[in-house]
Amino acid sequence: LVTFLMHVRGALETLIGALTPLDSAGRLKNELQPSLMNSDLLSSESLL
């Protein structure tokens, strides 16, 4: 059981380590997303 928990912890640490840089860069993308989504919605509405 202990080795299993150590494996799970190692996997989580790897996952978090892999996601953290993406998160800091992703925040910039997320700030731009709403305006992109709005323009997509407006363009799709104008097609209708």
CSV table of C-alpha atoms in Angstrom, one decimal:
chain,number,residue,atom,x,y,z
A,1,LEU,CA,0.0,0.0,0.0
A,2,VAL,CA,2.8,2.4,0.8
A,3,THR,CA,4.5,1.9,-2.5
A,4,PHE,CA,1.1,2.4,-4.3
A,5,LEU,CA,0.6,5.7,-2.4
A,6,MET,CA,4.2,6.7,-3.3
A,7,HIS,CA,3.5,6.0,-7.0
A,8,VAL,CA,0.3,8.0,-6.9
A,9,ARG,CA,2.1,10.9,-5.2
A,10,GLY,CA,4.8,10.7,-7.8
A,11,ALA,CA,2.3,10.7,-10.6
A,12,LEU,CA,0.5,13.7,-9.1
A,13,GLU,CA,3.7,15.6,-8.7
A,14,THR,CA,4.6,14.9,-12.3
A,15,LEU,CA,1.2,16.0,-13.4
A,16,ILE,CA,1.2,19.2,-11.4
A,17,GLY,CA,4.8,20.0,-12.5
A,18,ALA,CA,3.7,19.5,-16.1
A,19,LEU,CA,0.6,21.6,-15.7
A,20,THR,CA,2.0,24.5,-13.7
A,21,PRO,CA,4.0,26.2,-16.6
A,22,LEU,CA,1.0,25.7,-18.9
A,23,ASP,CA,-1.2,27.4,-16.2
A,24,SER,CA,0.9,30.5,-16.0
A,25,ALA,CA,1.0,30.8,-19.8
A,26,GLY,CA,-2.6,29.8,-20.1
A,27,ARG,CA,-3.8,32.7,-18.0
A,28,LEU,CA,-2.7,35.1,-20.7
A,29,LYS,CA,-4.6,33.0,-23.2
A,30,ASN,CA,-7.6,32.8,-21.0
A,31,GLU,CA,-7.7,36.6,-20.7
A,32,LEU,CA,-7.9,36.8,-24.5
A,33,GLN,CA,-10.5,34.0,-24.9
A,34,PRO,CA,-13.7,36.0,-24.0
A,35,SER,CA,-13.1,38.6,-26.8
A,36,LEU,CA,-12.3,35.8,-29.3
A,37,MET,CA,-15.5,33.9,-28.2
A,38,ASN,CA,-17.6,37.0,-28.5
A,39,SER,CA,-16.4,37.7,-32.1
A,40,ASP,CA,-17.0,34.0,-32.9
A,41,LEU,CA,-20.6,34.3,-31.5
A,42,LEU,CA,-21.2,37.6,-33.4
A,43,SER,CA,-19.9,36.1,-36.7
A,44,SER,CA,-22.0,33.0,-36.3
A,45,GLU,CA,-25.1,35.1,-35.5
A,46,SER,CA,-24.5,37.2,-38.6
A,47,LEU,CA,-24.5,34.0,-40.7
A,48,LEU,CA,-28.0,33.2,-39.4
